[in-house]
Amino acid sequence: MVSLYGVRCARRMFRSGRSAWSRTRLCRCSGAKNRGRATQPEIPARFQKVSAVEQQQAWICCQIGAREHYAIPRSLHSAGALSSLLTDVWFKRAPMPGRRSAGRFHAGLDSAKVYSWNGTAMMRELWQRARGLSGWEPVIARNHWFQRAALKRLRAIRRRHPGKQFVLFAYSYAARSLFEFGKEAGWLTVLGQIDPGRAEEEIVASLEQRTGLKGGSWMPAPDSYWDEWRAECALADRILVNSEWSRQGLMMQGVPEERLRVVPL
């Protein structure tokens, strides 16, 4: 089964008006029927060679978890445009099937440069479970921890490649500090928006108020969570959304239309 999500993401970004965004071509990536046993991507002949200009547009992807089975970094890597992937947990070979860690590997990234913090991430999860933490507190704490860890690696990359221009990609709610660094370094920043932002929360809250029905364990995020998200949007050169509904939701919250690109799942 072939997944085109990552390819569509990058292609639409490059067509967005800035010449720098139109230089990298991405190939079709083979999706995994099961995590950790993905087939290698089939690269069309016209994408097999990456020019010197394209190589200059090296991408750094930052993400928590295996969102979309690493579709964005896989697509970039298959095109020779991925500099590195920064993620919380990653295994160099496929773990045993059925284990929670089975999704933290993909054969399509077997030869990619991946940085992770397995020990720290696992210890944090165990500590949070032992304390019985739930709700937004552990989510926000994890997002902040990941950004601190990723920032150290980004600084090291910048020192190792002074003057080199990167494209920095990160998913929403864990990107603010990363994008602040990226803008300071003069890099292009791309935000992968995973939902319609606060618009979805407002819809749920309105339904609860009108119907009197409670949405299970659902609870609104604190204002600080949304303040950080708005800062991410302001720092992003491009924002990818997965539906027209999400695009409309972000526009209702003041996100400039020209920054948004719809990439359907």
Tab-separated table of C-alpha atoms in Angstrom:
chain	number	residue	atom	x	y	z
A	1	MET	CA	0.000	0.000	0.000
A	2	VAL	CA	1.524	3.293	-1.080
A	3	SER	CA	1.441	6.370	1.159
A	4	LEU	CA	1.722	9.741	-0.591
A	5	TYR	CA	1.232	11.958	2.440
A	6	GLY	CA	4.862	12.875	2.975
A	7	VAL	CA	5.418	13.455	-0.732
A	8	ARG	CA	2.404	15.740	-0.995
A	9	CYS	CA	3.521	17.698	2.057
A	10	ALA	CA	6.922	18.534	0.661
A	11	ARG	CA	5.791	19.105	-2.924
A	12	ARG	CA	3.124	21.582	-1.913
A	13	MET	CA	5.543	23.432	0.303
A	14	PHE	CA	8.000	23.836	-2.558
A	15	ARG	CA	5.272	25.163	-4.876
A	16	SER	CA	4.302	27.920	-2.462
A	17	GLY	CA	5.970	30.884	-4.136
A	18	ARG	CA	9.515	31.054	-2.798
A	19	SER	CA	12.046	29.687	-5.241
A	20	ALA	CA	13.853	27.939	-2.421
A	21	TRP	CA	10.733	25.887	-1.776
A	22	SER	CA	10.530	24.586	-5.337
A	23	ARG	CA	13.925	22.974	-5.623
A	24	THR	CA	13.622	19.714	-3.808
A	25	ARG	CA	11.786	16.896	-5.527
A	26	LEU	CA	10.458	14.063	-3.530
A	27	CYS	CA	9.630	10.559	-4.583
A	28	ARG	CA	6.785	8.273	-3.704
A	29	CYS	CA	7.382	6.410	-0.472
A	30	SER	CA	6.205	2.898	0.249
A	31	GLY	CA	4.013	2.822	3.349
A	32	ALA	CA	4.390	0.066	5.895
A	33	LYS	CA	1.722	-2.583	6.317
A	34	ASN	CA	3.139	-3.042	9.738
A	35	ARG	CA	5.556	-0.899	11.631
A	36	GLY	CA	9.179	-1.752	11.290
A	37	ARG	CA	8.793	-3.918	8.157
A	38	ALA	CA	8.268	-1.298	5.518
A	39	THR	CA	9.459	-1.962	1.988
A	40	GLN	CA	12.085	0.325	0.580
A	41	PRO	CA	10.703	3.292	-1.376
A	42	GLU	CA	10.570	2.988	-5.142
A	43	ILE	CA	12.212	6.091	-6.528
A	44	PRO	CA	11.285	7.233	-10.052
A	45	ALA	CA	14.311	7.676	-12.276
A	46	ARG	CA	13.865	11.445	-12.513
A	47	PHE	CA	14.185	11.698	-8.708
A	48	GLN	CA	17.210	9.479	-8.272
A	49	LYS	CA	19.729	12.274	-8.664
A	50	VAL	CA	19.728	15.237	-6.346
A	51	SER	CA	21.374	18.354	-7.716
A	52	ALA	CA	23.849	20.507	-5.818
A	53	VAL	CA	21.160	23.158	-5.346
A	54	GLU	CA	18.771	20.591	-3.865
A	55	GLN	CA	21.448	19.286	-1.546
A	56	GLN	CA	21.890	22.805	-0.182
A	57	GLN	CA	18.230	22.710	0.895
A	58	ALA	CA	18.891	20.114	3.567
A	59	TRP	CA	16.015	19.398	5.922
A	60	ILE	CA	16.031	18.735	9.650
A	61	CYS	CA	12.861	17.052	10.920
A	62	CYS	CA	11.854	17.156	14.582
A	63	GLN	CA	8.996	15.028	15.825
A	64	ILE	CA	7.712	13.276	18.919
A	65	GLY	CA	6.540	9.755	18.200
A	66	ALA	CA	6.107	8.014	14.854
A	67	ARG	CA	3.471	10.319	13.389
A	68	GLU	CA	2.327	9.132	9.952
A	69	HIS	CA	4.966	6.391	10.214
A	70	TYR	CA	7.642	9.063	9.688
A	71	ALA	CA	6.154	10.016	6.312
A	72	ILE	CA	7.856	13.423	6.031
A	73	PRO	CA	11.418	12.360	6.939
A	74	ARG	CA	11.058	9.163	4.868
A	75	SER	CA	10.101	11.123	1.762
A	76	LEU	CA	12.887	13.622	2.233
A	77	HIS	CA	15.439	10.901	2.895
A	78	SER	CA	14.490	8.996	-0.236
A	79	ALA	CA	15.152	12.184	-2.221
A	80	GLY	CA	18.506	12.796	-0.539
A	81	ALA	CA	17.213	15.965	1.140
A	82	LEU	CA	17.079	14.840	4.787
A	83	SER	CA	20.001	16.045	6.871
A	84	SER	CA	18.784	14.460	10.097
A	85	LEU	CA	15.760	13.343	12.080
A	86	LEU	CA	15.436	14.358	15.735
A	87	THR	CA	12.923	12.272	17.656
A	88	ASP	CA	12.262	11.206	21.223
A	89	VAL	CA	12.634	7.427	20.815
A	90	TRP	CA	14.231	5.508	17.958
A	91	PHE	CA	15.632	1.993	17.524
A	92	LYS	CA	18.322	1.104	15.015
A	93	ARG	CA	16.558	-2.117	14.139
A	94	ALA	CA	12.942	-3.242	14.306
A	95	PRO	CA	11.959	-4.254	17.872
A	96	MET	CA	9.960	-7.396	18.539
A	97	PRO	CA	6.455	-7.276	17.002
A	98	GLY	CA	3.687	-6.436	19.426
A	99	ARG	CA	5.829	-4.310	21.718
A	100	ARG	CA	4.999	-0.632	22.218
A	101	SER	CA	8.380	0.279	20.801
A	102	ALA	CA	7.711	-1.584	17.529
A	103	GLY	CA	6.622	1.624	15.791
A	104	ARG	CA	9.803	3.513	16.658
A	105	PHE	CA	11.694	2.247	13.647
A	106	HIS	CA	11.191	2.319	9.895
A	107	ALA	CA	13.246	0.546	7.286
A	108	GLY	CA	12.881	3.574	5.013
A	109	LEU	CA	15.100	5.492	7.442
A	110	ASP	CA	17.575	2.706	8.119
A	111	SER	CA	20.444	4.649	6.555
A	112	ALA	CA	19.325	8.099	7.751
A	113	LYS	CA	21.015	10.109	10.478
A	114	VAL	CA	18.677	9.884	13.457
A	115	TYR	CA	19.187	11.408	16.901
A	116	SER	CA	17.055	10.254	19.830
A	117	TRP	CA	16.970	10.265	23.610
A	118	ASN	CA	15.615	6.796	24.363
A	119	GLY	CA	16.761	6.463	27.954
A	120	THR	CA	15.586	9.878	29.087
A	121	ALA	CA	12.256	9.585	27.278
A	122	MET	CA	11.496	6.176	28.791
A	123	MET	CA	12.500	7.236	32.273
A	124	ARG	CA	10.237	10.284	32.003
A	125	GLU	CA	7.288	8.111	31.009
A	126	LEU	CA	7.891	5.706	33.889
A	127	TRP	CA	8.187	8.605	36.333
A	128	GLN	CA	4.930	10.153	35.110
A	129	ARG	CA	3.122	6.836	35.405
A	130	ALA	CA	4.435	6.307	38.919
A	131	ARG	CA	3.101	9.699	39.935
A	132	GLY	CA	-0.208	9.041	38.222
A	133	LEU	CA	0.016	12.176	36.127
A	134	SER	CA	-2.659	12.699	33.491
A	135	GLY	CA	-4.294	15.456	31.527
A	136	TRP	CA	-2.388	18.346	30.013
A	137	GLU	CA	0.432	18.577	32.557
A	138	PRO	CA	2.481	15.586	31.299
A	139	VAL	CA	1.771	16.460	27.654
A	140	ILE	CA	3.095	19.993	28.020
A	141	ALA	CA	6.052	18.826	30.102
A	142	ARG	CA	6.981	16.276	27.411
A	143	ASN	CA	6.757	18.894	24.645
A	144	HIS	CA	9.032	21.252	26.576
A	145	TRP	CA	11.530	18.510	27.397
A	146	PHE	CA	11.739	17.420	23.766
A	147	GLN	CA	12.385	20.941	22.580
A	148	ARG	CA	15.178	21.413	25.119
A	149	ALA	CA	16.822	18.176	23.996
A	150	ALA	CA	16.393	18.951	20.292
A	151	LEU	CA	17.759	22.479	20.742
A	152	LYS	CA	21.065	21.123	22.006
A	153	ARG	CA	21.368	18.991	18.902
A	154	LEU	CA	20.387	21.865	16.593
A	155	ARG	CA	23.063	24.064	18.126
A	156	ALA	CA	25.625	21.309	17.566
A	157	ILE	CA	24.525	20.961	13.931
A	158	ARG	CA	24.847	24.707	13.403
A	159	ARG	CA	28.355	24.717	14.884
A	160	ARG	CA	29.334	21.819	12.659
A	161	HIS	CA	27.932	23.513	9.522
A	162	PRO	CA	28.443	27.274	9.988
A	163	GLY	CA	26.624	29.309	7.373
A	164	LYS	CA	24.689	26.388	5.930
A	165	GLN	CA	20.992	27.007	5.377
A	166	PHE	CA	18.581	24.314	6.560
A	167	VAL	CA	14.840	23.870	6.376
A	168	LEU	CA	13.539	23.103	9.861
A	169	PHE	CA	10.353	21.033	10.102
A	170	ALA	CA	8.502	20.383	13.354
A	171	TYR	CA	4.979	19.417	14.379
A	172	SER	CA	2.646	21.747	16.220
A	173	TYR	CA	2.725	22.197	19.997
A	174	ALA	CA	6.397	21.187	20.216
A	175	ALA	CA	8.016	23.705	17.887
A	176	ARG	CA	8.197	27.162	19.444
A	177	SER	CA	11.731	27.021	20.875
A	178	LEU	CA	12.970	25.172	17.803
A	179	PHE	CA	11.574	27.792	15.442
A	180	GLU	CA	12.968	30.627	17.534
A	181	PHE	CA	16.391	29.086	17.074
A	182	GLY	CA	15.746	28.431	13.380
A	183	LYS	CA	14.726	32.018	12.682
A	184	GLU	CA	17.775	33.310	14.554
A	185	ALA	CA	19.922	31.068	12.363
A	186	GLY	CA	18.202	32.297	9.199
A	187	TRP	CA	16.649	28.929	8.379
A	188	LEU	CA	13.278	28.321	6.764
A	189	THR	CA	10.676	26.953	9.183
A	190	VAL	CA	7.788	24.602	8.377
A	191	LEU	CA	5.077	23.724	10.879
A	192	GLY	CA	3.122	20.476	10.559
A	193	GLN	CA	-0.241	21.404	12.098
A	194	ILE	CA	-1.917	18.246	13.391
A	195	ASP	CA	-5.417	19.680	13.989
A	196	PRO	CA	-7.520	22.859	13.541
A	197	GLY	CA	-5.981	24.417	16.629
A	198	ARG	CA	-8.193	26.028	19.238
A	199	ALA	CA	-11.175	26.042	16.858
A	200	GLU	CA	-11.776	22.353	17.578
A	201	GLU	CA	-11.652	22.927	21.321
A	202	GLU	CA	-14.177	25.758	21.040
A	203	ILE	CA	-16.562	23.510	19.092
A	204	VAL	CA	-16.383	20.765	21.723
A	205	ALA	CA	-16.838	23.253	24.570
A	206	SER	CA	-19.846	24.773	22.805
A	207	LEU	CA	-21.457	21.347	22.329
A	208	GLU	CA	-20.945	20.495	26.007
A	209	GLN	CA	-22.529	23.753	27.065
A	210	ARG	CA	-25.538	23.366	24.759
A	211	THR	CA	-26.226	19.698	25.383
A	212	GLY	CA	-25.025	19.284	28.947
A	213	LEU	CA	-23.137	16.158	27.854
A	214	LYS	CA	-19.561	15.696	28.972
A	215	GLY	CA	-16.964	14.413	26.525
A	216	GLY	CA	-15.514	11.712	28.747
A	217	SER	CA	-12.075	12.712	30.009
A	218	TRP	CA	-11.881	15.695	27.644
A	219	MET	CA	-10.787	18.966	29.153
A	220	PRO	CA	-9.696	22.247	27.535
A	221	ALA	CA	-6.022	23.060	27.267
A	222	PRO	CA	-4.647	25.878	29.433
A	223	ASP	CA	-4.257	29.320	27.871
A	224	SER	CA	-0.458	28.998	28.007
A	225	TYR	CA	-0.708	26.022	25.642
A	226	TRP	CA	-2.461	28.133	23.027
A	227	ASP	CA	-0.167	31.096	23.582
A	228	GLU	CA	2.796	28.912	22.647
A	229	TRP	CA	0.926	27.581	19.636
A	230	ARG	CA	0.210	31.091	18.352
A	231	ALA	CA	3.905	31.867	18.718
A	232	GLU	CA	4.725	28.769	16.624
A	233	CYS	CA	2.371	29.914	13.878
A	234	ALA	CA	3.922	33.388	13.891
A	235	LEU	CA	7.420	31.889	13.557
A	236	ALA	CA	6.527	29.450	10.763
A	237	ASP	CA	7.255	30.350	7.139
A	238	ARG	CA	4.810	27.668	6.016
A	239	ILE	CA	2.094	25.763	7.862
A	240	LEU	CA	0.795	22.423	6.610
A	241	VAL	CA	-2.764	21.409	7.491
A	242	ASN	CA	-4.445	18.108	6.644
A	243	SER	CA	-7.881	19.370	5.584
A	244	GLU	CA	-9.820	22.380	4.366
A	245	TRP	CA	-11.616	22.372	7.713
A	246	SER	CA	-8.297	22.774	9.508
A	247	ARG	CA	-7.303	25.576	7.161
A	248	GLN	CA	-10.542	27.431	7.859
A	249	GLY	CA	-10.106	26.851	11.594
A	250	LEU	CA	-6.644	28.389	11.593
A	251	MET	CA	-7.749	31.337	9.480
A	252	MET	CA	-10.567	32.013	11.970
A	253	GLN	CA	-7.874	32.301	14.625
A	254	GLY	CA	-5.908	34.863	12.671
A	255	VAL	CA	-3.333	32.702	10.913
A	256	PRO	CA	-2.492	34.350	7.551
A	257	GLU	CA	-3.982	32.452	4.625
A	258	GLU	CA	-0.839	32.794	2.525
A	259	ARG	CA	1.158	30.694	5.007
A	260	LEU	CA	-1.252	27.754	4.895
A	261	ARG	CA	-1.015	24.736	2.592
A	262	VAL	CA	-3.601	21.964	2.627
A	263	VAL	CA	-2.121	18.465	2.342
A	264	PRO	CA	-4.948	15.881	2.696
A	265	LEU	CA	-4.197	12.742	4.692
